[in-house]
JSON list of C-alpha atoms in Angstrom, two decimals:
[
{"chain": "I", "resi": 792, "resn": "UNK", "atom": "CA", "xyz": [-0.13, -45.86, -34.48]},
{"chain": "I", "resi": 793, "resn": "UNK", "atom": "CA", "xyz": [3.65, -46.80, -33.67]},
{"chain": "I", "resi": 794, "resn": "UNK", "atom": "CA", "xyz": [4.32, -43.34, -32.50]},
{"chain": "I", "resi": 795, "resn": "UNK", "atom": "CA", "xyz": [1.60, -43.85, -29.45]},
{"chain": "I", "resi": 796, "resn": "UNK", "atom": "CA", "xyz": [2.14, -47.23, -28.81]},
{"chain": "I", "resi": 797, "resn": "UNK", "atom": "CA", "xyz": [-1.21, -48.72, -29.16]},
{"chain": "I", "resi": 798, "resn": "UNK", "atom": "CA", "xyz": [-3.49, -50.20, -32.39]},
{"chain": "I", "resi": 799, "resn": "UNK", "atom": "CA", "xyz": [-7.36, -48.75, -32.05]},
{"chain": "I", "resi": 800, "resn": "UNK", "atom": "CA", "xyz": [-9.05, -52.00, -33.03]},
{"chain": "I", "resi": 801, "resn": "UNK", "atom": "CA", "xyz": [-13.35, -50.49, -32.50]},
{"chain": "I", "resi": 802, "resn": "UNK", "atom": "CA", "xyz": [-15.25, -47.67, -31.90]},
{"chain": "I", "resi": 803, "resn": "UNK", "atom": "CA", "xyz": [-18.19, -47.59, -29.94]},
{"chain": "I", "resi": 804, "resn": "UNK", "atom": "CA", "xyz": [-21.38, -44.71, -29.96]},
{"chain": "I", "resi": 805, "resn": "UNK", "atom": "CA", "xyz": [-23.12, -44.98, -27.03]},
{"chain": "I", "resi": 806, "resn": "UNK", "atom": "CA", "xyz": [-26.82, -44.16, -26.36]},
{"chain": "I", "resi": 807, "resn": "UNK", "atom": "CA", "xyz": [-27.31, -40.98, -24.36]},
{"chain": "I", "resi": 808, "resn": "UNK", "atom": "CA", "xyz": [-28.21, -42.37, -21.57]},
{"chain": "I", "resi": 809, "resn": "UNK", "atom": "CA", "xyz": [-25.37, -44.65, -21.26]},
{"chain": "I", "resi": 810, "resn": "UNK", "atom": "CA", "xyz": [-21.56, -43.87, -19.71]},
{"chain": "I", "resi": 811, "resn": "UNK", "atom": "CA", "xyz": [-18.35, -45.02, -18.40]},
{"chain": "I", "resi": 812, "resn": "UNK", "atom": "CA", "xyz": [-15.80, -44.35, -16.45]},
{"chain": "I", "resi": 813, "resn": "UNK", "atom": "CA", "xyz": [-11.80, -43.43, -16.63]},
{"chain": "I", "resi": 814, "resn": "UNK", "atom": "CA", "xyz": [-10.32, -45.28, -14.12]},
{"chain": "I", "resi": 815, "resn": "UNK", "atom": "CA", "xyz": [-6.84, -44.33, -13.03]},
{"chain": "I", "resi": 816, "resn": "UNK", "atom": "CA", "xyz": [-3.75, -46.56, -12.91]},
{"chain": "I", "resi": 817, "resn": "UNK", "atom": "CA", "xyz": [-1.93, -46.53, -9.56]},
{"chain": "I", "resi": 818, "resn": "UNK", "atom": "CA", "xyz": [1.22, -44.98, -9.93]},
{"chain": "I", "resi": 819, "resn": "UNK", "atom": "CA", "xyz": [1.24, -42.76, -13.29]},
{"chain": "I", "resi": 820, "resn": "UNK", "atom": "CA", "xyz": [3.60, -40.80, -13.96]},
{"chain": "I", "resi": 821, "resn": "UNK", "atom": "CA", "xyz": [1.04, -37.56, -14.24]},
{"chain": "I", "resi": 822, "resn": "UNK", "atom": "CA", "xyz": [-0.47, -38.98, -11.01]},
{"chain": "I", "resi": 823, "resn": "UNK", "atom": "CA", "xyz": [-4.07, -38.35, -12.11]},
{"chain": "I", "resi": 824, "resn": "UNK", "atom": "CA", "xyz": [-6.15, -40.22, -9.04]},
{"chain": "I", "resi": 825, "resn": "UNK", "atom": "CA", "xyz": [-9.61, -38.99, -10.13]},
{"chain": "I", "resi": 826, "resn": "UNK", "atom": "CA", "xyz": [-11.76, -40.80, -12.41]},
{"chain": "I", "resi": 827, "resn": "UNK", "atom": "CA", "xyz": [-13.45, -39.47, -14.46]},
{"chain": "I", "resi": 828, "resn": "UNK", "atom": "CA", "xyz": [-16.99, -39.77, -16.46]},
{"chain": "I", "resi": 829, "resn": "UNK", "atom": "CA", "xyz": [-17.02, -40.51, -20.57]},
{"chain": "I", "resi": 830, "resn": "UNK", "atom": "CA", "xyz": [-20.52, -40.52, -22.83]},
{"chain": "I", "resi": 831, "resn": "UNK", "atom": "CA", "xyz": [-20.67, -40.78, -26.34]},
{"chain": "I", "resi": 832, "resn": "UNK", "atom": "CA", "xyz": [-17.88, -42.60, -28.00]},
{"chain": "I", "resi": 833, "resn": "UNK", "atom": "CA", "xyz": [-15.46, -45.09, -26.31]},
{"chain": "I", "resi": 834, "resn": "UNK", "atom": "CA", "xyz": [-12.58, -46.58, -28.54]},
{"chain": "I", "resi": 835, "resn": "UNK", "atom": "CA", "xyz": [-10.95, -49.74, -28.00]},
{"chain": "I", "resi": 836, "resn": "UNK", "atom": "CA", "xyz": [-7.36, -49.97, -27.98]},
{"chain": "I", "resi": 837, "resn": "UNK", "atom": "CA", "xyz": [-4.83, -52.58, -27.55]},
{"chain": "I", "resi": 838, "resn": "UNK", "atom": "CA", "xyz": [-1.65, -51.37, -25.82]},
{"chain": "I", "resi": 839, "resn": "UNK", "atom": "CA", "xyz": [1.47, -52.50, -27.62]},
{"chain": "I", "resi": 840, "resn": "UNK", "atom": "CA", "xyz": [4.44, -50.31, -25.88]},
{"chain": "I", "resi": 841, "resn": "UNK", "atom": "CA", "xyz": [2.47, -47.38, -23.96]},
{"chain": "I", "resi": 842, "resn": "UNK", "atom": "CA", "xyz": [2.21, -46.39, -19.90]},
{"chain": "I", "resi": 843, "resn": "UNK", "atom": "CA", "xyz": [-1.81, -46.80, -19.44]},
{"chain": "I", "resi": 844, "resn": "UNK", "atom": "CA", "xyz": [-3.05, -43.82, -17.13]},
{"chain": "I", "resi": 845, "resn": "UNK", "atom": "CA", "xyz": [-6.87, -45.02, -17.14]},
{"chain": "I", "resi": 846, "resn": "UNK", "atom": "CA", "xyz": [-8.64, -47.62, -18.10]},
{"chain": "I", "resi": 847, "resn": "UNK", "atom": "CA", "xyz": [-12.22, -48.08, -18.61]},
{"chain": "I", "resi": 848, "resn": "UNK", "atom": "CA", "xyz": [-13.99, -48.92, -15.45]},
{"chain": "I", "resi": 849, "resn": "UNK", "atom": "CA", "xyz": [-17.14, -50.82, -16.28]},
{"chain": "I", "resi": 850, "resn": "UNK", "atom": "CA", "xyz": [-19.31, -53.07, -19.21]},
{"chain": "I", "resi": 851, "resn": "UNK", "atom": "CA", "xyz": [-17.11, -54.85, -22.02]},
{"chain": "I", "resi": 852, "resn": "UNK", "atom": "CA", "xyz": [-14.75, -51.90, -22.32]},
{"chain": "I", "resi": 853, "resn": "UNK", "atom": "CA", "xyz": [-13.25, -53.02, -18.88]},
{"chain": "I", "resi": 854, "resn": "UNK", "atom": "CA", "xyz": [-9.61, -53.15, -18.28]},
{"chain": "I", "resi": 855, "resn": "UNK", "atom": "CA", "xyz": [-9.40, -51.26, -22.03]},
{"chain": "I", "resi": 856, "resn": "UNK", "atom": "CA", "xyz": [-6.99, -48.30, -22.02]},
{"chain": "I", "resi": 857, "resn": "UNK", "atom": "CA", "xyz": [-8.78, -44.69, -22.04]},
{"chain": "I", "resi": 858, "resn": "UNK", "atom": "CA", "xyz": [-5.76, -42.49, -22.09]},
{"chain": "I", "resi": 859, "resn": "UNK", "atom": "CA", "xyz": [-2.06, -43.57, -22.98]},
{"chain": "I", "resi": 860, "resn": "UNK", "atom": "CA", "xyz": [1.45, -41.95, -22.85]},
{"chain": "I", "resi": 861, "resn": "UNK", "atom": "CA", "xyz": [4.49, -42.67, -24.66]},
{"chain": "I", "resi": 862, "resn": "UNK", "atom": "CA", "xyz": [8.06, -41.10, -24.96]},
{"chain": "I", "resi": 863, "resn": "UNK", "atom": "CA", "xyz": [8.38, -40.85, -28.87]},
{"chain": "I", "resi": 864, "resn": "UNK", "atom": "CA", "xyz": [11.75, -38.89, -30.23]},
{"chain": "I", "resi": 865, "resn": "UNK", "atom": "CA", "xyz": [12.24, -35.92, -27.86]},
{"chain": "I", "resi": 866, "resn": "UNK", "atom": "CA", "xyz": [8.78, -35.42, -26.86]},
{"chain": "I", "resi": 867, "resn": "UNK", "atom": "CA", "xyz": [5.51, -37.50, -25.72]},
{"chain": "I", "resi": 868, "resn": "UNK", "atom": "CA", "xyz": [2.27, -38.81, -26.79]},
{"chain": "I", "resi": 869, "resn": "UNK", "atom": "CA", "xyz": [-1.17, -38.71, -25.14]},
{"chain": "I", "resi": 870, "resn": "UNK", "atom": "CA", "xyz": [-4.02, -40.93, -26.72]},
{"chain": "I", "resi": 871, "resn": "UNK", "atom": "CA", "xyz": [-7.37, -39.83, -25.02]},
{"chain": "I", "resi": 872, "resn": "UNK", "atom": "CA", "xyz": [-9.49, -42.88, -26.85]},
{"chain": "I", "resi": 873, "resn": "UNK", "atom": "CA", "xyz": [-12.81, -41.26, -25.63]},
{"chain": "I", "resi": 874, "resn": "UNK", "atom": "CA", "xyz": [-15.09, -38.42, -25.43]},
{"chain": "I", "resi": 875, "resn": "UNK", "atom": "CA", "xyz": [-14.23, -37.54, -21.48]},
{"chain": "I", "resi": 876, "resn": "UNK", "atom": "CA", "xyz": [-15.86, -34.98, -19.57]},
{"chain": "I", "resi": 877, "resn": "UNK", "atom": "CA", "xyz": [-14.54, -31.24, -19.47]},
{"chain": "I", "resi": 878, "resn": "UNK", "atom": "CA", "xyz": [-12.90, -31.70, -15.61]},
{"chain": "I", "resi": 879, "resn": "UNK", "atom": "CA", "xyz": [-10.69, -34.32, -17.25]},
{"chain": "I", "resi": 880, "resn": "UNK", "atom": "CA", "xyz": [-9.16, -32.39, -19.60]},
{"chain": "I", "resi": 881, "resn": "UNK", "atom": "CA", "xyz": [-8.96, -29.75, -17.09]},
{"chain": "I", "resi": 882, "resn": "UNK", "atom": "CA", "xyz": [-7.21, -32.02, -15.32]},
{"chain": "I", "resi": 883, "resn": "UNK", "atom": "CA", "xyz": [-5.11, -33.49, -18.28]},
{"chain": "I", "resi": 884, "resn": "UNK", "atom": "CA", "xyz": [-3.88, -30.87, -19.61]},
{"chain": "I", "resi": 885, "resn": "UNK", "atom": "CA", "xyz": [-2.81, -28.78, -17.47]},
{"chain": "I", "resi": 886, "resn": "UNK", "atom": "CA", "xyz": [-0.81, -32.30, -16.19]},
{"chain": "I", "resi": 887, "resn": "UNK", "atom": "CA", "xyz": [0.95, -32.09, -19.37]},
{"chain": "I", "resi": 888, "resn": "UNK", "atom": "CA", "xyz": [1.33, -28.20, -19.78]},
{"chain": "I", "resi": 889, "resn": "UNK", "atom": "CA", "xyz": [3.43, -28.83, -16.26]},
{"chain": "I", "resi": 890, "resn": "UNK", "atom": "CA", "xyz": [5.48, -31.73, -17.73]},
{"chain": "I", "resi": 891, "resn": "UNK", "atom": "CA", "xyz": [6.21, -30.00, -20.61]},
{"chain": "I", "resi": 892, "resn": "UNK", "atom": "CA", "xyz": [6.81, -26.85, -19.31]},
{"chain": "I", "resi": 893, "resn": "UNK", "atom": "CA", "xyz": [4.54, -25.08, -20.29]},
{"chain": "I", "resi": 894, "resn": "UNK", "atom": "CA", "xyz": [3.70, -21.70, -18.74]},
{"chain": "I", "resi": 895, "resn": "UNK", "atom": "CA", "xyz": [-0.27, -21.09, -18.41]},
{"chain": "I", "resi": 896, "resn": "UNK", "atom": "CA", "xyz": [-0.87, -17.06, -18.79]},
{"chain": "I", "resi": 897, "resn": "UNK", "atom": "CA", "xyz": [-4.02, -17.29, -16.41]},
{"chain": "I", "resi": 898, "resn": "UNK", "atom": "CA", "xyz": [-4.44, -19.56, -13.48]},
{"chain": "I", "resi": 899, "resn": "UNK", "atom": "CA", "xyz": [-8.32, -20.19, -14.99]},
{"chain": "I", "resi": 900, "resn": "UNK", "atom": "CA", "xyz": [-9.50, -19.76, -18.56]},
{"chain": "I", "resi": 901, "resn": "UNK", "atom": "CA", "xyz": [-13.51, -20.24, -18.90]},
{"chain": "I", "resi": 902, "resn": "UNK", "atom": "CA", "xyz": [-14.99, -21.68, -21.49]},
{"chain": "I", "resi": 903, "resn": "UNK", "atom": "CA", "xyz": [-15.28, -19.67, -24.51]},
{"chain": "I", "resi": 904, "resn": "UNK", "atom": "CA", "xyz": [-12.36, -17.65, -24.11]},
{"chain": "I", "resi": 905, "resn": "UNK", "atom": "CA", "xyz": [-9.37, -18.02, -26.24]},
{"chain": "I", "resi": 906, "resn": "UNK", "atom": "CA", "xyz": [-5.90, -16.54, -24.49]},
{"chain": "I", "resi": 907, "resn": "UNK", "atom": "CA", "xyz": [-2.60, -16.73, -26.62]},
{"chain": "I", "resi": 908, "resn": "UNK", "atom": "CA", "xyz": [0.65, -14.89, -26.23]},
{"chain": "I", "resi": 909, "resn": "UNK", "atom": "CA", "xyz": [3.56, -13.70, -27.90]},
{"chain": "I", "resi": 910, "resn": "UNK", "atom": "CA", "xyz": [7.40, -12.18, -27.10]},
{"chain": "I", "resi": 911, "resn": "UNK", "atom": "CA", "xyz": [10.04, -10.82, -28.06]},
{"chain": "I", "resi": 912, "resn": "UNK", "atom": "CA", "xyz": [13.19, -10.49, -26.03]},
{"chain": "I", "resi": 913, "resn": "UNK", "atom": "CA", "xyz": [11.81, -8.02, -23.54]},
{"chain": "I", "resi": 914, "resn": "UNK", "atom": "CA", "xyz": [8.24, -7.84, -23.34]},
{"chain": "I", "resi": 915, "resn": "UNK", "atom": "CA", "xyz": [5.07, -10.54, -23.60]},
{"chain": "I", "resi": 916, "resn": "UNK", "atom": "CA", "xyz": [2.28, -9.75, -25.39]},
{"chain": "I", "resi": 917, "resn": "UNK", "atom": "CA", "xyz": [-1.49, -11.45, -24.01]},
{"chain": "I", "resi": 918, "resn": "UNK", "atom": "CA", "xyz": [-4.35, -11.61, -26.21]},
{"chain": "I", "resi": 919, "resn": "UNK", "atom": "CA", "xyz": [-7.31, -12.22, -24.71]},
{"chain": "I", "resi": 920, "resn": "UNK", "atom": "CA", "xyz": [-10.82, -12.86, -26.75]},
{"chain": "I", "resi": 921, "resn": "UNK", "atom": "CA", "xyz": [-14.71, -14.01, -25.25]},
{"chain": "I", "resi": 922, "resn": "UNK", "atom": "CA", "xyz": [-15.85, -16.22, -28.55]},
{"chain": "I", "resi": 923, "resn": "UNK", "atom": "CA", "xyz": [-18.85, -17.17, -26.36]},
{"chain": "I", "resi": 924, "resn": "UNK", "atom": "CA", "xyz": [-22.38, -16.05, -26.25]},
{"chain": "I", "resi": 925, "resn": "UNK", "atom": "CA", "xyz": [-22.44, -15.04, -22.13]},
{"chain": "I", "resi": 926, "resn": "UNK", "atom": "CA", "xyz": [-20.37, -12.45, -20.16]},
{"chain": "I", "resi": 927, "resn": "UNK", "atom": "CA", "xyz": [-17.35, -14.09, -18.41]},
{"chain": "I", "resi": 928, "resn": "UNK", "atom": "CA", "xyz": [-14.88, -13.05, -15.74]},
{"chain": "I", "resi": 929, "resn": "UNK", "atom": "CA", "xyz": [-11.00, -13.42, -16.69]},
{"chain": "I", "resi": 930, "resn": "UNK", "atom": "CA", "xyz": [-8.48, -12.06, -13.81]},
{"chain": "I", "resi": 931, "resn": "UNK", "atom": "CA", "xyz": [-5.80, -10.96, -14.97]},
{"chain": "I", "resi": 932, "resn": "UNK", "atom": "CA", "xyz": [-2.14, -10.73, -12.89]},
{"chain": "I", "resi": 933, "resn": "UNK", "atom": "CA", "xyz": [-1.73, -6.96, -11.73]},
{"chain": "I", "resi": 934, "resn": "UNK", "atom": "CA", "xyz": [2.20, -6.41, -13.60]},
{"chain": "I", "resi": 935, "resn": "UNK", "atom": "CA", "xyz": [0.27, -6.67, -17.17]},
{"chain": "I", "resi": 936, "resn": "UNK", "atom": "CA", "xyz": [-0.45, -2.84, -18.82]},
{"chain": "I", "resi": 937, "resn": "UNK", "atom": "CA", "xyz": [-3.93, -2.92, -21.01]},
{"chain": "I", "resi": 938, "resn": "UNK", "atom": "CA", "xyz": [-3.48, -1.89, -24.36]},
{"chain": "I", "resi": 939, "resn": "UNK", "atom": "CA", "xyz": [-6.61, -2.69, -26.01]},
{"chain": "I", "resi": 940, "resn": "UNK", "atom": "CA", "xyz": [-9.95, -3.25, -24.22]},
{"chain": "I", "resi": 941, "resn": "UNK", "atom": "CA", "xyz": [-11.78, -2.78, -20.77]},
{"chain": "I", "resi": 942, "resn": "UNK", "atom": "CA", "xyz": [-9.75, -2.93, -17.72]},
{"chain": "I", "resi": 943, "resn": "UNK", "atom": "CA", "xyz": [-13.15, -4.56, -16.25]},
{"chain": "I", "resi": 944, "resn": "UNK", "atom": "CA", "xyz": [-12.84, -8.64, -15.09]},
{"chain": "I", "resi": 945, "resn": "UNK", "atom": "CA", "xyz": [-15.90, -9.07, -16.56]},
{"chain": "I", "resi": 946, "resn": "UNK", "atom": "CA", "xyz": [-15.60, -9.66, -20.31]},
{"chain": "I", "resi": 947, "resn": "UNK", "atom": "CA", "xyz": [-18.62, -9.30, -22.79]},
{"chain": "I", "resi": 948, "resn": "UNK", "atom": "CA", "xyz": [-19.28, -11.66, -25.68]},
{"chain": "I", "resi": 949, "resn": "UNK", "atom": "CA", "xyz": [-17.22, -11.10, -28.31]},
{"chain": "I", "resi": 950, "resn": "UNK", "atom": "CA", "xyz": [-14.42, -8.66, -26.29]},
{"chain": "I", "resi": 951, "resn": "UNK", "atom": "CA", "xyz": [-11.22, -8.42, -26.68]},
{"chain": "I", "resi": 952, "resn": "UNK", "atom": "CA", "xyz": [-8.05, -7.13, -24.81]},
{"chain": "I", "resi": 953, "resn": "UNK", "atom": "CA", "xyz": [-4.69, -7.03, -25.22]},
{"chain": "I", "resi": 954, "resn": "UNK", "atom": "CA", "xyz": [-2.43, -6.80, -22.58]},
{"chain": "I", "resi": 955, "resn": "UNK", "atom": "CA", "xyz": [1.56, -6.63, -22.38]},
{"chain": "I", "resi": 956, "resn": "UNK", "atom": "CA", "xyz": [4.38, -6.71, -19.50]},
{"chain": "I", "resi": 957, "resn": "UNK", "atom": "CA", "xyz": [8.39, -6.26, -19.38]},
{"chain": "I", "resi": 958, "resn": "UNK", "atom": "CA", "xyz": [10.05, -10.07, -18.93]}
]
């Protein structure tokens, strides 16, 4: 694991009634300050050249990174070494969308839908699909023009629309 800096070394199941916590480091350069809850597997890692942005918070697994960041060639690497809970990769991500620079097409994606775009020199195209089983709502920025689909918020299992906009 030289390109993320650490050696996983165990992996731990946990009972269903048991958890832990990601605890952040003061100071990281994402400047996460939530923690944040884990269940089901924990891994345990040994840092060899990474930043550590949380460490696990309680039991054995104390002091033992949870999530870990390295430059590697021109980009970086994120280990999450447990199952975390969905408000932490909320959280994450969208951390390291921003660092990245990463545009996000919708302020808030729920769970179950799937948004992806694609350009071309002038205009961006934004598909937009409900893969889960329960109506949603997905708001959508007024300067996009619907192609495909309802012009509703509220999307139906299984929907689709496909939007576009001038750059």
């Amino acid at each position: 694991m030289e390109a993320a800096g650490i050696r996983a070394e165990e992996i731990d199941a946990l009972y269903d009634w048991e958890e832990n916590a990601g605890i952040p480091e003061t100071g990281n350069h994402l400047r996460i300050t939530e923690s944040y809850t884990c269940k089901n597997l924990c891994e345990l890692a040994k840092v060899s050249d990474a930043e550590v942005l949380l460490r696990y918070g309680k039991d054995f697994y104390q002091g033992y990174p949870v999530l870990t960041h390295k430059k590697y060639g021109k980009g970086h690497v994120y280990y999450v070494a447990a199952d975390m809970e969905a408000a932490f990769y909320e959280d994450f991500l969208g951390r390291a969308a921003e660092e990245a620079g990463v545009k996000m097409p919708l302020t808030f994606i729920p769970e179950g839908i799937s948004v992806t775009t694609r350009e071309n020199e002038d205009t961006e195209y934004l598909f937009i699909q409900n893969f889960g089983e329960k109506t949603e709502t997905v708001s959508v920025p007024g300067d996009y023009e619907v192609l495909y689909g309802s012009t509703d918020e509220n999307m139906a299992p299984l929907a689709t629309r496909i939007l576009k906009r001038k750059k």
